[in-house]
Short mmCIF file of C-alpha atoms in Angstrom, two decimals:
data_model
loop_
_atom_site.label_atom_id
_atom_site.label_comp_id
_atom_site.label_asym_id
_atom_site.label_seq_id
_atom_site.Cartn_x
_atom_site.Cartn_y
_atom_site.Cartn_z
CA MET R 1 -184.93 94.61 194.18
CA THR R 2 -185.74 96.89 191.27
CA ALA R 3 -187.29 95.86 187.98
CA THR R 4 -184.04 96.76 186.24
CA THR R 5 -182.14 94.35 188.45
CA LEU R 6 -184.62 91.55 187.83
CA ALA R 7 -184.24 92.02 184.09
CA SER R 8 -180.46 92.31 184.20
CA PRO R 9 -178.46 89.70 182.30
CA GLY R 10 -176.78 88.52 185.50
CA PHE R 11 -180.05 87.86 187.28
CA ARG R 12 -181.54 85.52 184.69
CA PRO R 13 -178.88 82.79 184.98
CA LEU R 14 -179.02 83.10 188.76
CA ALA R 15 -182.80 82.65 188.74
CA ALA R 16 -182.53 79.72 186.31
CA ARG R 17 -179.88 78.03 188.42
CA THR R 18 -181.82 78.56 191.64
CA GLY R 19 -184.88 77.16 189.87
CA LEU R 20 -182.95 74.06 188.76
CA ILE R 21 -181.75 73.31 192.28
CA GLY R 22 -185.20 74.01 193.70
CA LEU R 23 -186.89 71.72 191.18
CA ALA R 24 -184.42 68.91 191.88
CA LEU R 25 -185.03 69.21 195.63
CA VAL R 26 -188.80 69.20 195.15
CA VAL R 27 -188.66 66.05 192.97
CA ILE R 28 -186.39 64.27 195.45
CA ALA R 29 -188.67 65.25 198.35
CA MET R 30 -191.71 63.96 196.44
CA VAL R 31 -190.03 60.63 195.73
CA ALA R 32 -189.05 60.35 199.42
CA LEU R 33 -192.63 61.07 200.45
CA PHE R 34 -194.60 59.07 197.90
CA VAL R 35 -192.20 56.20 197.09
CA GLY R 36 -189.66 55.90 199.90
CA VAL R 37 -186.51 57.48 201.30
CA ARG R 38 -184.21 54.80 199.84
CA TYR R 39 -185.53 55.51 196.36
CA ALA R 40 -185.09 59.26 196.84
CA LEU R 41 -181.49 58.63 197.85
CA MET R 42 -180.95 56.54 194.71
CA LEU R 43 -182.33 59.36 192.57
CA LEU R 44 -179.99 61.77 194.36
CA ILE R 45 -177.04 59.45 193.71
CA GLY R 46 -178.04 59.25 190.04
CA LEU R 47 -178.16 63.04 189.87
CA GLY R 48 -174.67 63.03 191.32
CA PHE R 49 -173.46 60.62 188.61
CA GLY R 50 -174.96 62.86 185.92
CA VAL R 51 -173.51 66.04 187.39
CA ALA R 52 -170.07 64.44 187.82
CA LEU R 53 -169.91 62.86 184.35
CA GLU R 54 -171.13 65.97 182.52
CA GLY R 55 -169.57 68.50 184.89
CA PHE R 56 -166.07 67.00 184.67
CA ARG R 57 -166.62 66.02 181.01
CA PHE R 58 -165.63 62.50 181.94
CA GLY R 59 -166.76 59.22 180.45
CA PHE R 60 -165.70 55.81 179.20
CA ALA R 61 -165.85 55.83 175.39
CA GLY R 62 -163.83 59.02 174.86
CA PRO R 63 -160.79 57.99 176.93
CA TRP R 64 -160.63 54.60 175.17
CA ARG R 65 -160.67 56.42 171.84
CA ALA R 66 -157.96 58.83 173.06
CA MET R 67 -155.73 55.89 174.00
CA ILE R 68 -156.26 54.00 170.75
CA LEU R 69 -155.93 56.96 168.39
CA ARG R 70 -153.56 59.31 170.23
CA ARG R 71 -151.86 57.13 172.85
CA GLU R 72 -153.28 59.32 175.63
CA PRO R 73 -153.98 57.02 178.60
CA ALA R 74 -154.98 59.66 181.20
CA GLY R 75 -158.73 59.01 180.92
CA ILE R 76 -158.42 55.22 181.28
CA LEU R 77 -155.95 55.67 184.13
CA ALA R 78 -158.58 57.77 185.89
CA GLN R 79 -161.13 55.00 185.29
CA LEU R 80 -158.73 52.46 186.83
CA LEU R 81 -158.13 54.79 189.79
CA SER R 82 -161.86 55.08 190.39
CA ILE R 83 -162.32 51.29 190.17
CA ALA R 84 -159.42 50.78 192.61
CA VAL R 85 -161.00 53.11 195.17
CA VAL R 86 -164.34 51.31 194.81
CA ALA R 87 -162.63 47.91 195.18
CA CYS R 88 -160.83 48.99 198.37
CA VAL R 89 -164.20 49.66 200.00
CA ALA R 90 -166.59 47.33 198.19
CA ILE R 91 -164.71 44.01 198.30
CA PRO R 92 -164.21 44.07 202.11
CA MET R 93 -167.77 45.32 202.59
CA LEU R 94 -169.17 42.50 200.45
CA ALA R 95 -167.19 40.00 202.50
CA SER R 96 -168.51 41.35 205.79
CA HIS R 97 -172.15 41.75 204.66
CA PRO R 98 -172.77 38.90 202.18
CA GLN R 99 -176.50 38.79 202.81
CA GLU R 100 -177.26 42.50 202.55
CA LEU R 101 -174.94 43.40 199.66
CA THR R 102 -174.31 41.80 196.31
CA GLY R 103 -171.59 42.43 193.76
CA ALA R 104 -171.79 42.77 189.97
CA GLN R 105 -171.15 39.08 189.56
CA ALA R 106 -171.85 37.27 186.30
CA PRO R 107 -170.61 34.17 184.47
CA ILE R 108 -167.97 34.31 181.77
CA GLY R 109 -169.26 32.67 178.58
CA PHE R 110 -169.23 32.73 174.78
CA ALA R 111 -172.14 35.16 174.51
CA MET R 112 -170.72 37.35 177.25
CA ILE R 113 -167.40 37.74 175.45
CA GLY R 114 -169.03 38.31 172.05
CA GLY R 115 -171.47 40.77 173.58
CA ALA R 116 -168.68 42.78 175.18
CA PHE R 117 -166.80 42.91 171.85
CA VAL R 118 -169.87 44.19 169.99
CA PHE R 119 -170.62 46.67 172.77
CA GLY R 120 -167.06 48.02 172.64
CA ALA R 121 -167.46 48.57 168.89
CA ALA R 122 -170.93 50.14 169.10
CA MET R 123 -169.97 52.51 171.88
CA GLN R 124 -167.16 53.92 169.73
CA VAL R 125 -169.57 54.43 166.83
CA VAL R 126 -171.86 56.74 168.82
CA LEU R 127 -169.14 57.77 171.29
CA GLY R 128 -171.27 56.83 174.24
CA CYS R 129 -171.52 53.74 176.43
CA GLY R 130 -174.46 53.07 178.78
CA SER R 131 -173.87 56.02 181.09
CA GLY R 132 -172.48 58.07 178.19
CA THR R 133 -175.66 57.71 176.14
CA LEU R 134 -177.77 58.85 179.10
CA VAL R 135 -175.50 61.80 179.83
CA ASN R 136 -175.24 62.74 176.17
CA ALA R 137 -179.02 62.66 175.77
CA GLY R 138 -179.52 64.74 178.91
CA SER R 139 -177.01 67.37 177.82
CA GLY R 140 -178.75 67.74 174.45
CA ASN R 141 -176.53 65.67 172.18
CA PRO R 142 -178.89 64.58 169.35
CA VAL R 143 -176.95 61.38 168.65
CA GLY R 144 -177.31 60.31 172.30
CA LEU R 145 -180.99 61.26 172.28
CA LEU R 146 -181.73 59.15 169.18
CA ALA R 147 -179.61 56.21 170.37
CA LEU R 148 -181.29 56.06 173.80
CA PRO R 149 -184.74 54.60 172.91
CA PHE R 150 -183.11 52.05 170.60
CA PHE R 151 -180.63 51.20 173.36
CA ALA R 152 -183.65 50.48 175.59
CA LEU R 153 -185.32 48.32 172.91
CA GLY R 154 -182.07 46.44 172.30
CA SER R 155 -181.62 45.89 176.03
CA PHE R 156 -185.15 44.48 176.24
CA ALA R 157 -184.53 42.15 173.28
CA GLY R 158 -181.19 41.02 174.71
CA ALA R 159 -182.79 40.21 178.06
CA TYR R 160 -185.62 38.38 176.26
CA HIS R 161 -183.08 36.04 174.62
CA LEU R 162 -180.49 36.05 177.43
CA ILE R 163 -181.10 32.55 178.76
CA TRP R 164 -180.86 31.06 175.25
CA TRP R 165 -177.50 32.77 174.82
CA THR R 166 -176.12 31.72 178.21
CA ASN R 167 -177.09 28.12 177.44
CA LEU R 168 -174.49 28.17 174.64
CA GLY R 169 -171.86 27.75 177.31
CA ALA R 170 -170.71 29.64 180.37
CA LEU R 171 -168.44 29.08 183.34
CA PRO R 172 -169.71 29.29 186.91
CA ILE R 173 -169.56 32.77 188.45
CA LEU R 174 -165.95 33.44 189.49
CA THR R 175 -165.23 36.14 192.05
CA LEU R 176 -162.22 37.54 193.88
CA ARG R 177 -163.22 37.70 197.54
CA GLY R 178 -161.86 39.17 200.75
CA THR R 179 -158.35 40.51 201.29
CA PRO R 180 -156.65 38.17 198.78
CA GLY R 181 -159.29 39.12 196.19
CA LEU R 182 -158.72 42.81 196.84
CA MET R 183 -154.95 42.41 196.52
CA ILE R 184 -155.29 40.55 193.20
CA THR R 185 -157.69 43.21 191.92
CA LEU R 186 -155.35 46.07 192.86
CA VAL R 187 -152.33 44.31 191.33
CA GLY R 188 -154.34 43.67 188.16
CA LEU R 189 -155.37 47.31 187.91
CA ALA R 190 -151.77 48.41 188.50
CA LEU R 191 -150.53 46.05 185.75
CA VAL R 192 -153.07 47.43 183.26
CA ALA R 193 -152.05 50.97 184.23
CA ALA R 194 -148.38 50.08 183.71
CA VAL R 195 -149.09 48.68 180.24
CA LEU R 196 -151.06 51.81 179.32
CA LEU R 197 -148.23 54.05 180.55
CA TRP R 198 -145.71 51.98 178.59
CA LEU R 199 -147.80 52.28 175.42
CA GLY R 200 -148.76 55.92 176.01
CA LYS R 201 -146.96 59.06 174.95
CA PRO R 202 -143.96 60.15 177.06
CA GLY R 203 -145.09 62.05 180.16
CA SER R 204 -148.60 60.62 179.98
CA TRP R 205 -148.54 59.52 183.61
CA ARG R 206 -149.79 62.94 184.70
CA LEU R 207 -153.58 63.00 185.26
CA PRO R 208 -155.46 66.28 184.78
CA ARG R 209 -157.02 67.54 188.01
CA ARG R 210 -160.56 67.18 186.65
CA TYR R 211 -159.93 63.49 185.90
CA VAL R 212 -158.78 62.86 189.47
CA LEU R 213 -161.80 64.72 190.85
CA ALA R 214 -164.11 62.81 188.50
CA ALA R 215 -162.56 59.47 189.46
CA LEU R 216 -162.91 60.13 193.20
CA THR R 217 -166.44 61.53 192.89
CA LEU R 218 -167.62 58.57 190.82
CA ALA R 219 -166.02 56.17 193.29
CA ALA R 220 -167.76 57.85 196.25
CA LEU R 221 -171.11 57.74 194.45
CA ALA R 222 -170.64 54.10 193.40
CA ILE R 223 -169.89 53.13 197.01
CA ALA R 224 -172.99 55.08 198.13
CA ASN R 225 -174.97 53.17 195.45
CA LEU R 226 -173.84 49.87 196.97
CA VAL R 227 -174.56 50.96 200.54
CA VAL R 228 -178.04 52.32 199.78
CA ALA R 229 -179.31 49.82 197.19
CA GLY R 230 -177.33 46.77 198.28
CA GLN R 231 -176.20 46.31 194.68
CA PRO R 232 -173.60 48.08 192.54
CA TRP R 233 -174.07 50.86 190.00
CA GLY R 234 -175.63 49.56 186.79
CA VAL R 235 -177.34 51.01 183.73
CA VAL R 236 -178.67 48.58 181.12
CA TYR R 237 -181.11 46.61 183.29
CA GLY R 238 -183.11 49.80 183.82
CA LEU R 239 -183.24 50.61 180.12
CA GLY R 240 -184.51 47.12 179.25
CA LEU R 241 -187.10 47.35 182.00
CA TRP R 242 -188.51 50.58 180.53
CA ALA R 243 -188.96 48.92 177.14
CA ALA R 244 -190.41 45.76 178.72
CA LYS R 245 -192.92 47.86 180.63
CA GLY R 246 -193.77 49.67 177.42
CA VAL R 247 -194.42 46.54 175.38
CA THR R 248 -196.49 44.92 178.15
CA ALA R 249 -198.52 48.13 178.40
CA LEU R 250 -199.24 47.68 174.69
CA GLY R 251 -200.51 44.16 175.40
CA ALA R 252 -197.46 42.00 174.59
CA ASP R 253 -197.10 38.65 176.34
CA LEU R 254 -193.55 38.01 177.64
CA SER R 255 -194.18 34.50 178.97
CA GLY R 256 -192.23 33.05 176.02
CA SER R 257 -189.02 34.46 177.44
CA ALA R 258 -187.26 32.44 180.14
CA PHE R 259 -185.89 35.73 181.47
CA TYR R 260 -189.16 37.64 181.72
CA ALA R 261 -191.20 34.62 182.83
CA ALA R 262 -189.02 34.28 185.94
CA VAL R 263 -190.70 35.30 189.20
CA GLY R 264 -188.16 38.05 189.95
CA SER R 265 -188.59 39.65 186.52
CA GLU R 266 -192.36 39.50 186.74
CA GLU R 267 -192.31 41.19 190.14
CA ARG R 268 -190.22 44.05 188.80
CA LEU R 269 -192.41 44.45 185.74
CA ASN R 270 -195.40 44.87 188.03
CA ALA R 271 -193.66 47.26 190.42
CA SER R 272 -193.23 51.00 190.00
CA VAL R 273 -190.26 52.08 187.90
CA LEU R 274 -189.51 54.47 190.78
CA THR R 275 -188.62 51.44 192.92
CA ASP R 276 -186.04 50.11 190.45
CA TYR R 277 -182.55 51.16 191.47
CA THR R 278 -180.93 51.26 188.04
CA SER R 279 -183.90 53.16 186.61
CA LEU R 280 -183.61 55.75 189.36
CA THR R 281 -179.89 56.33 188.80
CA ASN R 282 -180.54 56.42 185.04
CA PHE R 283 -183.23 59.09 185.49
CA GLY R 284 -180.85 60.98 187.74
CA MET R 285 -178.01 60.79 185.21
CA ILE R 286 -180.16 62.28 182.44
CA ALA R 287 -181.48 65.02 184.71
CA GLY R 288 -178.06 65.75 186.24
CA ALA R 289 -176.47 66.10 182.81
CA PHE R 290 -179.31 68.38 181.71
CA GLY R 291 -178.83 70.46 184.84
CA VAL R 292 -175.10 70.91 184.22
CA ALA R 293 -175.69 71.78 180.55
CA ALA R 294 -178.32 74.33 181.56
CA TRP R 295 -176.09 75.66 184.34
CA ARG R 296 -173.04 75.96 182.11
CA SER R 297 -172.88 79.23 180.23
CA GLY R 298 -173.85 78.51 176.62
CA GLY R 299 -174.33 74.79 177.33
CA LEU R 300 -177.80 74.44 175.86
CA SER R 301 -177.58 77.31 173.39
CA GLN R 302 -175.14 75.48 171.11
CA PRO R 303 -176.61 74.89 167.65
CA LEU R 304 -177.39 71.28 166.76
CA PRO R 305 -174.87 69.71 164.38
CA SER R 306 -175.90 68.51 160.95
CA TYR R 307 -175.32 64.89 159.93
CA PRO R 308 -176.04 62.97 156.73
CA ALA R 309 -178.95 60.49 156.72
CA ARG R 310 -176.62 57.50 156.98
CA ALA R 311 -175.29 58.83 160.30
CA TRP R 312 -178.78 58.67 161.82
CA ILE R 313 -179.30 55.13 160.47
CA VAL R 314 -175.95 54.09 161.92
CA THR R 315 -176.95 55.67 165.24
CA ILE R 316 -180.18 53.64 165.36
CA ILE R 317 -178.37 50.40 164.57
CA ALA R 318 -175.61 51.18 167.07
CA GLY R 319 -178.24 51.97 169.73
CA LEU R 320 -179.91 48.60 169.20
CA MET R 321 -176.54 46.83 169.25
CA LEU R 322 -175.49 48.64 172.44
CA GLY R 323 -178.60 47.46 174.21
CA TYR R 324 -178.66 43.88 172.93
CA SER R 325 -174.95 43.22 173.36
CA SER R 326 -174.74 44.71 176.84
CA ARG R 327 -177.41 42.31 178.10
CA LEU R 328 -175.49 39.36 176.67
CA ALA R 329 -172.31 40.77 178.22
CA PHE R 330 -174.00 41.18 181.65
CA GLY R 331 -173.47 44.91 181.66
CA CYS R 332 -171.86 47.90 180.01
CA ASN R 333 -168.79 49.87 181.08
CA VAL R 334 -170.61 50.65 184.30
CA GLY R 335 -172.26 47.35 185.23
CA ALA R 336 -169.54 45.00 183.96
CA PHE R 337 -166.23 46.89 183.73
CA PHE R 338 -166.52 49.45 186.55
CA SER R 339 -168.78 47.60 188.99
CA GLY R 340 -167.66 44.12 187.93
CA ILE R 341 -163.97 44.65 188.60
CA GLY R 342 -164.75 46.96 191.55
CA THR R 343 -166.70 44.19 193.30
CA GLY R 344 -164.33 41.36 192.42
CA SER R 345 -166.08 39.67 189.48
CA LEU R 346 -163.74 38.06 186.98
CA HIS R 347 -166.24 38.68 184.19
CA GLY R 348 -165.40 42.38 184.51
CA TRP R 349 -161.80 41.71 183.45
CA VAL R 350 -162.83 39.56 180.50
CA TRP R 351 -165.42 42.18 179.55
CA PHE R 352 -162.72 44.88 179.55
CA ALA R 353 -160.43 42.90 177.26
CA ALA R 354 -163.19 41.98 174.80
CA ALA R 355 -164.76 45.45 174.72
CA PHE R 356 -161.39 47.15 174.26
CA ALA R 357 -160.71 44.89 171.28
CA GLY R 358 -164.12 45.80 169.88
CA ALA R 359 -163.33 49.50 170.28
CA PHE R 360 -160.69 49.24 167.51
CA LEU R 361 -163.39 48.05 165.11
CA GLY R 362 -165.87 50.68 166.30
CA ILE R 363 -163.42 53.51 165.63
CA ARG R 364 -163.07 52.32 162.03
CA ILE R 365 -166.85 52.06 161.61
CA ARG R 366 -167.35 55.56 163.03
CA ALA R 367 -164.92 56.98 160.52
CA VAL R 368 -167.17 55.88 157.63
CA SER R 369 -170.52 56.39 159.40
CA GLY R 370 -170.92 60.09 158.65
CA LEU R 371 -170.77 60.89 162.37
CA GLU R 372 -167.40 62.59 161.90
CA ALA R 373 -165.12 63.75 159.14
CA ARG R 374 -163.03 60.94 157.70
CA PRO R 375 -159.45 61.19 159.04
CA MET M 1 -182.37 74.72 166.70
CA THR M 2 -180.16 74.36 169.75
CA ARG M 3 -179.36 71.76 172.36
CA LEU M 4 -182.13 73.22 174.50
CA LEU M 5 -184.59 71.37 172.25
CA THR M 6 -182.86 67.98 172.45
CA GLY M 7 -182.05 68.30 176.15
CA SER M 8 -185.67 69.21 176.87
CA LEU M 9 -186.87 66.23 174.81
CA ALA M 10 -184.70 63.94 176.97
CA ILE M 11 -186.24 65.35 180.15
CA ALA M 12 -189.71 65.09 178.61
CA GLY M 13 -188.97 61.44 177.79
CA VAL M 14 -188.06 60.75 181.42
CA ALA M 15 -191.23 62.50 182.61
CA PHE M 16 -193.27 60.47 180.09
CA VAL M 17 -191.82 57.13 181.25
CA ILE M 18 -192.35 57.96 184.93
CA GLY M 19 -195.80 59.47 184.38
CA LEU M 20 -197.13 56.57 182.32
CA ASP M 21 -195.68 53.98 184.68
CA THR M 22 -197.05 55.74 187.75
CA LEU M 23 -200.54 55.61 186.24
CA ARG M 24 -200.21 51.86 185.62
CA THR M 25 -198.32 50.86 188.75
CA PRO M 26 -198.56 53.52 191.45
CA PRO M 27 -195.87 53.24 194.14
CA ASN M 28 -196.76 52.38 197.70
CA PRO M 29 -194.62 54.27 200.26
CA TYR M 30 -195.85 51.99 203.05
CA GLN M 31 -193.96 49.10 201.43
CA ALA M 32 -190.69 51.03 201.17
CA PRO M 33 -187.58 49.21 202.40
CA PRO M 34 -185.27 50.64 205.09
CA MET M 35 -183.29 53.71 204.01
CA LEU M 36 -180.01 51.76 203.59
CA ALA M 37 -179.45 48.20 202.47
CA LEU M 38 -176.25 48.05 204.53
CA GLY M 39 -177.23 47.22 208.08
CA SER M 40 -180.85 46.42 207.19
CA GLY M 41 -180.48 42.68 207.72
CA LEU M 42 -182.47 42.08 204.54
CA SER M 43 -181.24 40.38 201.39
CA THR M 44 -181.04 42.37 198.16
CA SER M 45 -183.87 42.15 195.67
CA GLY M 46 -183.27 44.68 192.90
CA GLY M 47 -182.74 43.90 189.24
CA PHE M 48 -179.20 44.22 187.94
CA CYS M 49 -177.67 43.81 184.49
CA GLY M 50 -175.21 41.22 185.80
CA ALA M 51 -177.79 39.00 187.46
CA LEU M 52 -179.89 36.23 186.00
CA PRO M 53 -183.50 36.32 187.24
CA SER M 54 -184.51 34.21 190.19
#
């Protein structure tokens, strides 16, 4: 190969892309070697989530906004399709392997419903839910990058107070199990889809190809997550754990929190972050989104947008609210809505209704936040 | 300034979290669980946003 070829414009992206793949493989191999093969697989699955979400430009907050503002239901229909595919595999698998696998099951309660409402509002303010904030940060979105550390702090604070909030009143955990549970879940998803189609613009039943591919890819990765980790895809636990590890490293005592004083929490605080499943998929999502942005022609060379000071303040507050509320709600779009419904938990349905209601408020707040031009 | 700066900061943040944590709590590959939870015969033990601590 001549020097001219090496310096040619076509060679540089090729070298960069080869380098990205090589670096990812080296990191995964190192995790397999020095931490464990299961953890390397979880990092690989997380990379897949990041590549799929950024590569197909698919998420949760944007499609909800499209439905509310423009009556375009395609994105939410794709979300429902993905959840349906997960449910078809996960609910029977959970029934046949109850000891090895666990669903995203949580109790419905006052704090859970309120938390989901606030989360739905906050995610529309920054246009990013749990996975969306990670992907946005990884792909170089400055709003996502600023929101992320405050999301983690909020998640830590929410977990710190979680038991106090759940003591306000909650039902026992209610789950849809086995074949009847799967049937009810699929009928429920179909009913929601029918309502969305009825409310949507004429002809809105047609899903773009990239949405179908995104839905099926996410479903396959979510099922792989369950098979490898024994638990469903989640986001916010990992973020709270990072902040908890940070504050304990600074000397804070968490024994005053019923959540962090529990044996299970203490064990995880004292274990490597590379052995925490949600942390690994979160790391993978950030890295996968960065990889796609770097791979995509012009992805990282876009100039950063300019926002007024109040937009950054709103982003910080929204980040804190995202984290705190999602712990009270027992998850974000991923942990509660996607994985909750996909594994038969009734709290996922209640979460969806409350968060969708909150999204109406969040869209109004965003309009005056300075994060976009006022309509 | 471009997105290369902010994207790189995100990756640097991930490296910082992992690096700092690895210094404090180094992983032990000899305690790694089986490759897959499904079929392992072991109960799950990871933290999850939907679960209350045991």
